[in-house]
mmCIF file with all atom_site columns, C-alpha atoms in Angstrom:
data_model
loop_
_atom_site.group_PDB
_atom_site.id
_atom_site.type_symbol
_atom_site.label_atom_id
_atom_site.label_alt_id
_atom_site.label_comp_id
_atom_site.label_asym_id
_atom_site.label_entity_id
_atom_site.label_seq_id
_atom_site.pdbx_PDB_ins_code
_atom_site.Cartn_x
_atom_site.Cartn_y
_atom_site.Cartn_z
_atom_site.occupancy
_atom_site.B_iso_or_equiv
_atom_site.pdbx_formal_charge
_atom_site.auth_seq_id
_atom_site.auth_comp_id
_atom_site.auth_asym_id
_atom_site.auth_atom_id
_atom_site.pdbx_PDB_model_num
ATOM 1   C CA . MET V 1 1   ? -137.620 53.269 -64.658  1.00 0.00 ? 1   MET V CA 1
ATOM 2   C CA . SER V 1 2   ? -137.644 54.112 -68.340  1.00 0.00 ? 2   SER V CA 1
ATOM 3   C CA . ASN V 1 3   ? -137.353 57.652 -69.410  1.00 0.00 ? 3   ASN V CA 1
ATOM 4   C CA . LEU V 1 4   ? -137.556 57.119 -72.986  1.00 0.00 ? 4   LEU V CA 1
ATOM 5   C CA . HIS V 1 5   ? -140.761 59.090 -73.197  1.00 0.00 ? 5   HIS V CA 1
ATOM 6   C CA . GLU V 1 6   ? -139.177 62.137 -72.081  1.00 0.00 ? 6   GLU V CA 1
ATOM 7   C CA . ALA V 1 7   ? -136.998 64.652 -74.393  1.00 0.00 ? 7   ALA V CA 1
ATOM 8   C CA . MET V 1 8   ? -135.327 67.565 -73.468  1.00 0.00 ? 8   MET V CA 1
ATOM 9   C CA . HIS V 1 9   ? -134.169 70.554 -75.930  1.00 0.00 ? 9   HIS V CA 1
ATOM 10  C CA . ILE V 1 10  ? -130.755 71.790 -75.145  1.00 0.00 ? 10  ILE V CA 1
ATOM 11  C CA . SER V 1 11  ? -129.644 75.051 -76.704  1.00 0.00 ? 11  SER V CA 1
ATOM 12  C CA . PHE V 1 12  ? -126.004 75.981 -76.906  1.00 0.00 ? 12  PHE V CA 1
ATOM 13  C CA . LYS V 1 13  ? -123.999 78.000 -79.411  1.00 0.00 ? 13  LYS V CA 1
ATOM 14  C CA . ASN V 1 14  ? -121.486 76.744 -81.793  1.00 0.00 ? 14  ASN V CA 1
ATOM 15  C CA . ASP V 1 15  ? -118.533 77.664 -79.646  1.00 0.00 ? 15  ASP V CA 1
ATOM 16  C CA . GLU V 1 16  ? -120.097 75.905 -76.560  1.00 0.00 ? 16  GLU V CA 1
ATOM 17  C CA . ILE V 1 17  ? -119.993 72.248 -75.207  1.00 0.00 ? 17  ILE V CA 1
ATOM 18  C CA . ALA V 1 18  ? -123.215 70.734 -73.501  1.00 0.00 ? 18  ALA V CA 1
ATOM 19  C CA . TYR V 1 19  ? -122.561 68.017 -70.809  1.00 0.00 ? 19  TYR V CA 1
ATOM 20  C CA . LEU V 1 20  ? -125.084 65.499 -69.508  1.00 0.00 ? 20  LEU V CA 1
ATOM 21  C CA . CYS V 1 21  ? -123.832 64.583 -66.121  1.00 0.00 ? 21  CYS V CA 1
ATOM 22  C CA . GLY V 1 22  ? -125.011 61.515 -64.515  1.00 0.00 ? 22  GLY V CA 1
ATOM 23  C CA . GLN V 1 23  ? -124.323 59.860 -61.233  1.00 0.00 ? 23  GLN V CA 1
ATOM 24  C CA . LYS V 1 24  ? -121.466 57.661 -63.008  1.00 0.00 ? 24  LYS V CA 1
ATOM 25  C CA . SER V 1 25  ? -121.057 58.857 -66.324  1.00 0.00 ? 25  SER V CA 1
ATOM 26  C CA . THR V 1 26  ? -120.680 61.879 -68.553  1.00 0.00 ? 26  THR V CA 1
ATOM 27  C CA . ILE V 1 27  ? -121.941 62.520 -72.248  1.00 0.00 ? 27  ILE V CA 1
ATOM 28  C CA . ALA V 1 28  ? -120.694 65.720 -73.916  1.00 0.00 ? 28  ALA V CA 1
ATOM 29  C CA . PHE V 1 29  ? -121.743 67.204 -77.124  1.00 0.00 ? 29  PHE V CA 1
ATOM 30  C CA . THR V 1 30  ? -120.819 69.783 -79.512  1.00 0.00 ? 30  THR V CA 1
ATOM 31  C CA . LYS V 1 31  ? -121.528 71.304 -83.312  1.00 0.00 ? 31  LYS V CA 1
ATOM 32  C CA . THR V 1 32  ? -119.246 69.909 -86.063  1.00 0.00 ? 32  THR V CA 1
ATOM 33  C CA . LEU V 1 33  ? -119.691 72.881 -87.844  1.00 0.00 ? 33  LEU V CA 1
ATOM 34  C CA . GLY V 1 34  ? -119.880 71.195 -90.815  1.00 0.00 ? 34  GLY V CA 1
ATOM 35  C CA . ASN V 1 35  ? -116.123 70.313 -90.525  1.00 0.00 ? 35  ASN V CA 1
ATOM 36  C CA . PHE V 1 36  ? -114.776 67.093 -92.140  1.00 0.00 ? 36  PHE V CA 1
ATOM 37  C CA . PHE V 1 37  ? -112.839 64.593 -89.922  1.00 0.00 ? 37  PHE V CA 1
ATOM 38  C CA . TYR V 1 38  ? -110.430 61.987 -90.656  1.00 0.00 ? 38  TYR V CA 1
ATOM 39  C CA . LEU V 1 39  ? -110.735 58.415 -89.707  1.00 0.00 ? 39  LEU V CA 1
ATOM 40  C CA . GLU V 1 40  ? -107.323 56.656 -89.612  1.00 0.00 ? 40  GLU V CA 1
ATOM 41  C CA . THR V 1 41  ? -106.752 52.796 -89.634  1.00 0.00 ? 41  THR V CA 1
ATOM 42  C CA . GLU V 1 42  ? -103.735 50.638 -89.957  1.00 0.00 ? 42  GLU V CA 1
ATOM 43  C CA . THR V 1 43  ? -104.097 50.564 -93.374  1.00 0.00 ? 43  THR V CA 1
ATOM 44  C CA . GLU V 1 44  ? -106.239 53.494 -94.999  1.00 0.00 ? 44  GLU V CA 1
ATOM 45  C CA . GLU V 1 45  ? -107.812 56.970 -94.396  1.00 0.00 ? 45  GLU V CA 1
ATOM 46  C CA . THR V 1 46  ? -111.208 58.005 -94.778  1.00 0.00 ? 46  THR V CA 1
ATOM 47  C CA . VAL V 1 47  ? -112.647 61.323 -94.960  1.00 0.00 ? 47  VAL V CA 1
ATOM 48  C CA . LEU V 1 48  ? -115.992 61.849 -92.780  1.00 0.00 ? 48  LEU V CA 1
ATOM 49  C CA . PHE V 1 49  ? -118.199 64.828 -93.978  1.00 0.00 ? 49  PHE V CA 1
ATOM 50  C CA . THR V 1 50  ? -120.763 66.207 -91.875  1.00 0.00 ? 50  THR V CA 1
ATOM 51  C CA . GLU V 1 51  ? -123.340 69.083 -91.777  1.00 0.00 ? 51  GLU V CA 1
ATOM 52  C CA . PRO V 1 52  ? -122.990 72.227 -89.655  1.00 0.00 ? 52  PRO V CA 1
ATOM 53  C CA . GLU V 1 53  ? -125.715 71.203 -87.468  1.00 0.00 ? 53  GLU V CA 1
ATOM 54  C CA . ASP V 1 54  ? -124.319 67.520 -86.778  1.00 0.00 ? 54  ASP V CA 1
ATOM 55  C CA . LEU V 1 55  ? -122.921 66.768 -83.518  1.00 0.00 ? 55  LEU V CA 1
ATOM 56  C CA . MET V 1 56  ? -120.017 65.277 -82.096  1.00 0.00 ? 56  MET V CA 1
ATOM 57  C CA . VAL V 1 57  ? -120.670 63.355 -79.081  1.00 0.00 ? 57  VAL V CA 1
ATOM 58  C CA . ALA V 1 58  ? -118.105 61.990 -76.673  1.00 0.00 ? 58  ALA V CA 1
ATOM 59  C CA . SER V 1 59  ? -118.995 59.545 -73.733  1.00 0.00 ? 59  SER V CA 1
ATOM 60  C CA . ALA V 1 60  ? -117.009 58.903 -70.749  1.00 0.00 ? 60  ALA V CA 1
ATOM 61  C CA . PHE V 1 61  ? -117.286 56.719 -67.494  1.00 0.00 ? 61  PHE V CA 1
ATOM 62  C CA . GLY V 1 62  ? -116.943 58.907 -64.477  1.00 0.00 ? 62  GLY V CA 1
ATOM 63  C CA . THR V 1 63  ? -117.880 62.379 -63.124  1.00 0.00 ? 63  THR V CA 1
ATOM 64  C CA . GLY V 1 64  ? -116.111 65.561 -61.863  1.00 0.00 ? 64  GLY V CA 1
ATOM 65  C CA . ASP V 1 65  ? -113.997 68.132 -63.187  1.00 0.00 ? 65  ASP V CA 1
ATOM 66  C CA . LYS V 1 66  ? -111.233 65.849 -64.575  1.00 0.00 ? 66  LYS V CA 1
ATOM 67  C CA . ILE V 1 67  ? -113.671 63.949 -66.894  1.00 0.00 ? 67  ILE V CA 1
ATOM 68  C CA . LEU V 1 68  ? -115.247 67.449 -68.148  1.00 0.00 ? 68  LEU V CA 1
ATOM 69  C CA . ARG V 1 69  ? -112.053 68.636 -69.172  1.00 0.00 ? 69  ARG V CA 1
ATOM 70  C CA . GLY V 1 70  ? -111.182 65.101 -70.483  1.00 0.00 ? 70  GLY V CA 1
ATOM 71  C CA . LEU V 1 71  ? -114.374 65.220 -72.550  1.00 0.00 ? 71  LEU V CA 1
ATOM 72  C CA . GLN V 1 72  ? -114.006 68.930 -73.754  1.00 0.00 ? 72  GLN V CA 1
ATOM 73  C CA . CYS V 1 73  ? -110.185 68.323 -74.624  1.00 0.00 ? 73  CYS V CA 1
ATOM 74  C CA . THR V 1 74  ? -110.988 65.426 -76.811  1.00 0.00 ? 74  THR V CA 1
ATOM 75  C CA . LEU V 1 75  ? -113.950 67.560 -78.713  1.00 0.00 ? 75  LEU V CA 1
ATOM 76  C CA . TYR V 1 76  ? -111.630 70.426 -78.667  1.00 0.00 ? 76  TYR V CA 1
ATOM 77  C CA . GLN V 1 77  ? -108.627 68.499 -80.574  1.00 0.00 ? 77  GLN V CA 1
ATOM 78  C CA . LEU V 1 78  ? -111.081 66.850 -82.940  1.00 0.00 ? 78  LEU V CA 1
ATOM 79  C CA . ARG V 1 79  ? -113.156 70.134 -84.047  1.00 0.00 ? 79  ARG V CA 1
ATOM 80  C CA . GLU V 1 80  ? -110.696 72.852 -83.600  1.00 0.00 ? 80  GLU V CA 1
ATOM 81  C CA . LEU V 1 81  ? -107.218 71.215 -84.251  1.00 0.00 ? 81  LEU V CA 1
ATOM 82  C CA . GLY V 1 82  ? -108.433 68.602 -86.867  1.00 0.00 ? 82  GLY V CA 1
ATOM 83  C CA . ALA V 1 83  ? -106.856 65.724 -84.965  1.00 0.00 ? 83  ALA V CA 1
ATOM 84  C CA . PRO V 1 84  ? -107.527 62.402 -86.582  1.00 0.00 ? 84  PRO V CA 1
ATOM 85  C CA . LEU V 1 85  ? -109.894 59.666 -84.959  1.00 0.00 ? 85  LEU V CA 1
ATOM 86  C CA . ILE V 1 86  ? -107.639 56.726 -84.625  1.00 0.00 ? 86  ILE V CA 1
ATOM 87  C CA . VAL V 1 87  ? -109.456 53.410 -85.324  1.00 0.00 ? 87  VAL V CA 1
ATOM 88  C CA . LEU V 1 88  ? -108.017 50.517 -83.346  1.00 0.00 ? 88  LEU V CA 1
ATOM 89  C CA . PRO V 1 89  ? -107.941 46.992 -84.772  1.00 0.00 ? 89  PRO V CA 1
ATOM 90  C CA . LYS V 1 90  ? -110.041 44.389 -82.971  1.00 0.00 ? 90  LYS V CA 1
ATOM 91  C CA . GLY V 1 91  ? -108.492 43.074 -79.795  1.00 0.00 ? 91  GLY V CA 1
ATOM 92  C CA . HIS V 1 92  ? -105.619 45.633 -79.644  1.00 0.00 ? 92  HIS V CA 1
ATOM 93  C CA . PRO V 1 93  ? -104.304 46.134 -76.058  1.00 0.00 ? 93  PRO V CA 1
ATOM 94  C CA . ALA V 1 94  ? -105.351 49.878 -76.058  1.00 0.00 ? 94  ALA V CA 1
ATOM 95  C CA . SER V 1 95  ? -108.990 49.344 -76.775  1.00 0.00 ? 95  SER V CA 1
ATOM 96  C CA . PRO V 1 96  ? -109.898 48.671 -72.981  1.00 0.00 ? 96  PRO V CA 1
ATOM 97  C CA . ARG V 1 97  ? -107.797 51.447 -71.868  1.00 0.00 ? 97  ARG V CA 1
ATOM 98  C CA . LEU V 1 98  ? -109.763 54.280 -73.967  1.00 0.00 ? 98  LEU V CA 1
ATOM 99  C CA . LYS V 1 99  ? -111.213 56.633 -71.693  1.00 0.00 ? 99  LYS V CA 1
ATOM 100 C CA . VAL V 1 100 ? -113.193 58.588 -74.046  1.00 0.00 ? 100 VAL V CA 1
ATOM 101 C CA . VAL V 1 101 ? -115.434 57.226 -77.230  1.00 0.00 ? 101 VAL V CA 1
ATOM 102 C CA . VAL V 1 102 ? -116.675 59.391 -79.721  1.00 0.00 ? 102 VAL V CA 1
ATOM 103 C CA . SER V 1 103 ? -119.671 59.537 -82.376  1.00 0.00 ? 103 SER V CA 1
ATOM 104 C CA . ILE V 1 104 ? -119.909 61.978 -85.233  1.00 0.00 ? 104 ILE V CA 1
ATOM 105 C CA . GLY V 1 105 ? -123.367 62.537 -87.277  1.00 0.00 ? 105 GLY V CA 1
ATOM 106 C CA . PRO V 1 106 ? -126.818 63.560 -86.739  1.00 0.00 ? 106 PRO V CA 1
ATOM 107 C CA . ARG V 1 107 ? -127.814 61.076 -84.406  1.00 0.00 ? 107 ARG V CA 1
ATOM 108 C CA . THR V 1 108 ? -126.281 58.978 -81.462  1.00 0.00 ? 108 THR V CA 1
ATOM 109 C CA . ARG V 1 109 ? -127.716 56.250 -79.551  1.00 0.00 ? 109 ARG V CA 1
ATOM 110 C CA . LEU V 1 110 ? -126.278 55.339 -76.152  1.00 0.00 ? 110 LEU V CA 1
ATOM 111 C CA . SER V 1 111 ? -125.954 51.640 -75.354  1.00 0.00 ? 111 SER V CA 1
ATOM 112 C CA . CYS V 1 112 ? -124.516 49.873 -72.526  1.00 0.00 ? 112 CYS V CA 1
ATOM 113 C CA . LYS V 1 113 ? -125.087 46.615 -74.182  1.00 0.00 ? 113 LYS V CA 1
ATOM 114 C CA . ILE V 1 114 ? -122.756 47.183 -77.018  1.00 0.00 ? 114 ILE V CA 1
ATOM 115 C CA . GLN V 1 115 ? -120.893 44.319 -78.645  1.00 0.00 ? 115 GLN V CA 1
ATOM 116 C CA . PRO V 1 116 ? -117.221 44.024 -78.759  1.00 0.00 ? 116 PRO V CA 1
ATOM 117 C CA . GLY V 1 117 ? -116.257 45.367 -82.014  1.00 0.00 ? 117 GLY V CA 1
ATOM 118 C CA . THR V 1 118 ? -118.253 48.545 -82.484  1.00 0.00 ? 118 THR V CA 1
ATOM 119 C CA . HIS V 1 119 ? -119.287 49.288 -85.979  1.00 0.00 ? 119 HIS V CA 1
ATOM 120 C CA . PRO V 1 120 ? -117.727 52.642 -87.158  1.00 0.00 ? 120 PRO V CA 1
ATOM 121 C CA . GLU V 1 121 ? -120.769 53.119 -89.524  1.00 0.00 ? 121 GLU V CA 1
ATOM 122 C CA . GLN V 1 122 ? -123.257 52.821 -86.946  1.00 0.00 ? 122 GLN V CA 1
ATOM 123 C CA . ASP V 1 123 ? -124.653 55.396 -84.757  1.00 0.00 ? 123 ASP V CA 1
ATOM 124 C CA . VAL V 1 124 ? -124.049 53.475 -81.578  1.00 0.00 ? 124 VAL V CA 1
ATOM 125 C CA . LEU V 1 125 ? -121.880 54.851 -78.965  1.00 0.00 ? 125 LEU V CA 1
ATOM 126 C CA . CYS V 1 126 ? -120.833 53.112 -75.392  1.00 0.00 ? 126 CYS V CA 1
ATOM 127 C CA . GLY V 1 127 ? -122.155 54.425 -72.423  1.00 0.00 ? 127 GLY V CA 1
ATOM 128 C CA . SER V 1 128 ? -123.241 53.328 -69.193  1.00 0.00 ? 128 SER V CA 1
ATOM 129 C CA . GLU V 1 129 ? -126.333 51.856 -68.026  1.00 0.00 ? 129 GLU V CA 1
ATOM 130 C CA . GLU V 1 130 ? -128.020 54.998 -66.612  1.00 0.00 ? 130 GLU V CA 1
ATOM 131 C CA . PHE V 1 131 ? -127.769 56.565 -70.005  1.00 0.00 ? 131 PHE V CA 1
ATOM 132 C CA . ALA V 1 132 ? -128.862 53.396 -71.615  1.00 0.00 ? 132 ALA V CA 1
ATOM 133 C CA . ASP V 1 133 ? -130.832 53.991 -74.983  1.00 0.00 ? 133 ASP V CA 1
ATOM 134 C CA . LEU V 1 134 ? -130.443 57.577 -74.500  1.00 0.00 ? 134 LEU V CA 1
ATOM 135 C CA . GLU V 1 135 ? -130.593 59.459 -77.999  1.00 0.00 ? 135 GLU V CA 1
ATOM 136 C CA . ILE V 1 136 ? -128.983 62.592 -78.841  1.00 0.00 ? 136 ILE V CA 1
ATOM 137 C CA . LEU V 1 137 ? -130.275 64.261 -82.094  1.00 0.00 ? 137 LEU V CA 1
ATOM 138 C CA . ALA V 1 138 ? -128.728 67.206 -83.674  1.00 0.00 ? 138 ALA V CA 1
ATOM 139 C CA . GLU V 1 139 ? -131.527 70.436 -83.921  1.00 0.00 ? 139 GLU V CA 1
ATOM 140 C CA . PRO V 1 140 ? -130.832 73.776 -85.203  1.00 0.00 ? 140 PRO V CA 1
ATOM 141 C CA . GLY V 1 141 ? -129.287 75.698 -82.213  1.00 0.00 ? 141 GLY V CA 1
ATOM 142 C CA . GLY V 1 142 ? -128.792 72.470 -80.131  1.00 0.00 ? 142 GLY V CA 1
ATOM 143 C CA . ALA V 1 143 ? -129.468 68.938 -79.496  1.00 0.00 ? 143 ALA V CA 1
ATOM 144 C CA . GLU V 1 144 ? -132.658 67.066 -78.262  1.00 0.00 ? 144 GLU V CA 1
ATOM 145 C CA . ALA V 1 145 ? -131.820 64.554 -75.843  1.00 0.00 ? 145 ALA V CA 1
ATOM 146 C CA . ARG V 1 146 ? -134.158 61.742 -75.956  1.00 0.00 ? 146 ARG V CA 1
ATOM 147 C CA . GLY V 1 147 ? -134.449 59.647 -72.778  1.00 0.00 ? 147 GLY V CA 1
ATOM 148 C CA . PHE V 1 148 ? -132.936 62.193 -70.439  1.00 0.00 ? 148 PHE V CA 1
ATOM 149 C CA . SER V 1 149 ? -134.478 64.164 -67.871  1.00 0.00 ? 149 SER V CA 1
ATOM 150 C CA . PHE V 1 150 ? -133.365 66.093 -64.730  1.00 0.00 ? 150 PHE V CA 1
ATOM 151 C CA . LYS V 1 151 ? -134.082 63.111 -62.510  1.00 0.00 ? 151 LYS V CA 1
ATOM 152 C CA . MET V 1 152 ? -131.305 61.589 -64.150  1.00 0.00 ? 152 MET V CA 1
ATOM 153 C CA . GLY V 1 153 ? -128.638 64.357 -64.137  1.00 0.00 ? 153 GLY V CA 1
ATOM 154 C CA . ILE V 1 154 ? -127.818 67.869 -64.771  1.00 0.00 ? 154 ILE V CA 1
ATOM 155 C CA . VAL V 1 155 ? -126.989 69.756 -67.985  1.00 0.00 ? 155 VAL V CA 1
ATOM 156 C CA . ILE V 1 156 ? -124.086 71.883 -67.888  1.00 0.00 ? 156 ILE V CA 1
ATOM 157 C CA . ILE V 1 157 ? -123.319 74.408 -70.822  1.00 0.00 ? 157 ILE V CA 1
ATOM 158 C CA . LYS V 1 158 ? -119.601 75.613 -71.396  1.00 0.00 ? 158 LYS V CA 1
ATOM 159 C CA . GLN V 1 159 ? -117.335 77.361 -73.435  1.00 0.00 ? 159 GLN V CA 1
ATOM 160 C CA . LEU V 1 160 ? -115.510 74.884 -75.567  1.00 0.00 ? 160 LEU V CA 1
ATOM 161 C CA . MET D 2 1   ? -123.232 58.368 -88.521  1.00 0.00 ? 1   MET D CA 1
ATOM 162 C CA . CYS D 2 2   ? -119.746 57.284 -87.275  1.00 0.00 ? 2   CYS D CA 1
ATOM 163 C CA . THR D 2 3   ? -118.794 55.877 -83.882  1.00 0.00 ? 3   THR D CA 1
ATOM 164 C CA . VAL D 2 4   ? -115.328 55.330 -82.835  1.00 0.00 ? 4   VAL D CA 1
ATOM 165 C CA . GLY D 2 5   ? -114.338 53.475 -79.683  1.00 0.00 ? 5   GLY D CA 1
ATOM 166 C CA . GLY D 2 6   ? -116.895 51.266 -77.675  1.00 0.00 ? 6   GLY D CA 1
ATOM 167 C CA . GLY D 2 7   ? -115.493 50.062 -74.255  1.00 0.00 ? 7   GLY D CA 1
ATOM 168 C CA . PRO D 2 8   ? -113.827 46.716 -74.422  1.00 0.00 ? 8   PRO D CA 1
ATOM 169 C CA . ASP D 2 9   ? -112.886 46.498 -78.226  1.00 0.00 ? 9   ASP D CA 1
ATOM 170 C CA . ILE D 2 10  ? -113.130 48.944 -81.203  1.00 0.00 ? 10  ILE D CA 1
ATOM 171 C CA . GLY D 2 11  ? -112.793 47.860 -85.123  1.00 0.00 ? 11  GLY D CA 1
ATOM 172 C CA . ASN D 2 12  ? -114.486 46.418 -88.159  1.00 0.00 ? 12  ASN D CA 1
ATOM 173 C CA . ILE D 2 13  ? -113.540 49.483 -89.640  1.00 0.00 ? 13  ILE D CA 1
ATOM 174 C CA . GLU D 2 14  ? -113.634 47.483 -93.021  1.00 0.00 ? 14  GLU D CA 1
ATOM 175 C CA . ALA D 2 15  ? -117.322 47.684 -92.469  1.00 0.00 ? 15  ALA D CA 1
ATOM 176 C CA . LEU D 2 16  ? -117.255 51.472 -93.398  1.00 0.00 ? 16  LEU D CA 1
ATOM 177 C CA . VAL D 2 17  ? -119.486 52.409 -96.217  1.00 0.00 ? 17  VAL D CA 1
ATOM 178 C CA . ALA D 2 18  ? -117.103 54.959 -97.735  1.00 0.00 ? 18  ALA D CA 1
ATOM 179 C CA . LYS D 2 19  ? -116.904 55.799 -101.284 1.00 0.00 ? 19  LYS D CA 1
ATOM 180 C CA . ASP D 2 20  ? -113.511 56.855 -103.569 1.00 0.00 ? 20  ASP D CA 1
ATOM 181 C CA . TYR D 2 21  ? -113.829 60.166 -104.871 1.00 0.00 ? 21  TYR D CA 1
ATOM 182 C CA . GLU D 2 22  ? -111.411 62.348 -106.920 1.00 0.00 ? 22  GLU D CA 1
ATOM 183 C CA . CYS D 2 23  ? -111.369 66.060 -106.594 1.00 0.00 ? 23  CYS D CA 1
ATOM 184 C CA . LEU D 2 24  ? -111.845 67.807 -110.233 1.00 0.00 ? 24  LEU D CA 1
ATOM 185 C CA . ASP D 2 25  ? -109.753 70.605 -109.125 1.00 0.00 ? 25  ASP D CA 1
ATOM 186 C CA . CYS D 2 26  ? -106.587 69.742 -107.783 1.00 0.00 ? 26  CYS D CA 1
ATOM 187 C CA . LYS D 2 27  ? -107.044 65.760 -108.710 1.00 0.00 ? 27  LYS D CA 1
ATOM 188 C CA . SER D 2 28  ? -106.305 64.328 -105.263 1.00 0.00 ? 28  SER D CA 1
ATOM 189 C CA . LYS D 2 29  ? -108.054 61.311 -104.677 1.00 0.00 ? 29  LYS D CA 1
ATOM 190 C CA . PHE D 2 30  ? -109.687 60.124 -101.234 1.00 0.00 ? 30  PHE D CA 1
ATOM 191 C CA . LYS D 2 31  ? -111.821 57.942 -99.584  1.00 0.00 ? 31  LYS D CA 1
ATOM 192 C CA . GLY D 2 32  ? -115.041 59.705 -98.134  1.00 0.00 ? 32  GLY D CA 1
ATOM 193 C CA . MET D 2 33  ? -118.243 58.885 -96.305  1.00 0.00 ? 33  MET D CA 1
ATOM 194 C CA . GLY D 2 34  ? -121.121 61.659 -95.770  1.00 0.00 ? 34  GLY D CA 1
ATOM 195 C CA . ARG D 2 35  ? -123.870 63.312 -97.411  1.00 0.00 ? 35  ARG D CA 1
ATOM 196 C CA . ARG D 2 36  ? -121.638 66.439 -98.790  1.00 0.00 ? 36  ARG D CA 1
ATOM 197 C CA . PRO D 2 37  ? -118.076 65.224 -99.847  1.00 0.00 ? 37  PRO D CA 1
ATOM 198 C CA . MET D 2 38  ? -115.462 67.844 -100.139 1.00 0.00 ? 38  MET D CA 1
ATOM 199 C CA . CYS D 2 39  ? -111.687 67.512 -101.081 1.00 0.00 ? 39  CYS D CA 1
ATOM 200 C CA . PRO D 2 40  ? -109.847 67.491 -98.020  1.00 0.00 ? 40  PRO D CA 1
ATOM 201 C CA . SER D 2 41  ? -106.720 69.172 -99.601  1.00 0.00 ? 41  SER D CA 1
ATOM 202 C CA . CYS D 2 42  ? -108.300 71.784 -101.392 1.00 0.00 ? 42  CYS D CA 1
ATOM 203 C CA . GLN D 2 43  ? -111.788 72.383 -99.857  1.00 0.00 ? 43  GLN D CA 1
ATOM 204 C CA . SER D 2 44  ? -113.550 72.454 -103.087 1.00 0.00 ? 44  SER D CA 1
ATOM 205 C CA . ARG D 2 45  ? -116.926 70.780 -103.676 1.00 0.00 ? 45  ARG D CA 1
ATOM 206 C CA . ASN D 2 46  ? -116.150 69.921 -107.189 1.00 0.00 ? 46  ASN D CA 1
ATOM 207 C CA . VAL D 2 47  ? -115.577 66.187 -106.447 1.00 0.00 ? 47  VAL D CA 1
ATOM 208 C CA . LYS D 2 48  ? -117.180 63.052 -108.225 1.00 0.00 ? 48  LYS D CA 1
ATOM 209 C CA . PRO D 2 49  ? -117.055 59.591 -107.015 1.00 0.00 ? 49  PRO D CA 1
ATOM 210 C CA . ALA D 2 50  ? -113.872 57.702 -108.607 1.00 0.00 ? 50  ALA D CA 1
#
């Protein structure tokens, strides 16, 4: 059943992280605070600039406390420690071993049909089928989750 | 705006829409993307496309 017509506003503070916990996967997001982020490839470095209300969204397959902590750790490293985002070249053996994937910007759309070779300039993030076509949009004081309802899972807000 | 990662594979970074910038205060040069560029070295907004 499609939940695309449903939208939920999720309020959270700048020092908090919001989780959407499904049956098989988990999405986490927090504000970028207008920080910039380094995208590193084998050959060059690109700086990604953001607006204060923009979001950093992380997606992981799996549920439970380990997954929540892993997502929090990823977002904390990026935002608070200024860790760079490492972009692996196509076909790199580490790619299928990634546990958490990240998207940064005002809008992120989850897709379970993502083509191998995600395009970094796009706003699509790999997610499980249960969150297919879910959109996370930045809003003042939080985010809007389009296509999410409490039938699909629960929302948890925690300190980042 | 930017996705890194995607399950079985990631990449195609060459398709990134990034511009070259120069900081008019500290003269550092960098490649950036986004609406409000800022010098990553000195945090100045006084930058211009190179």
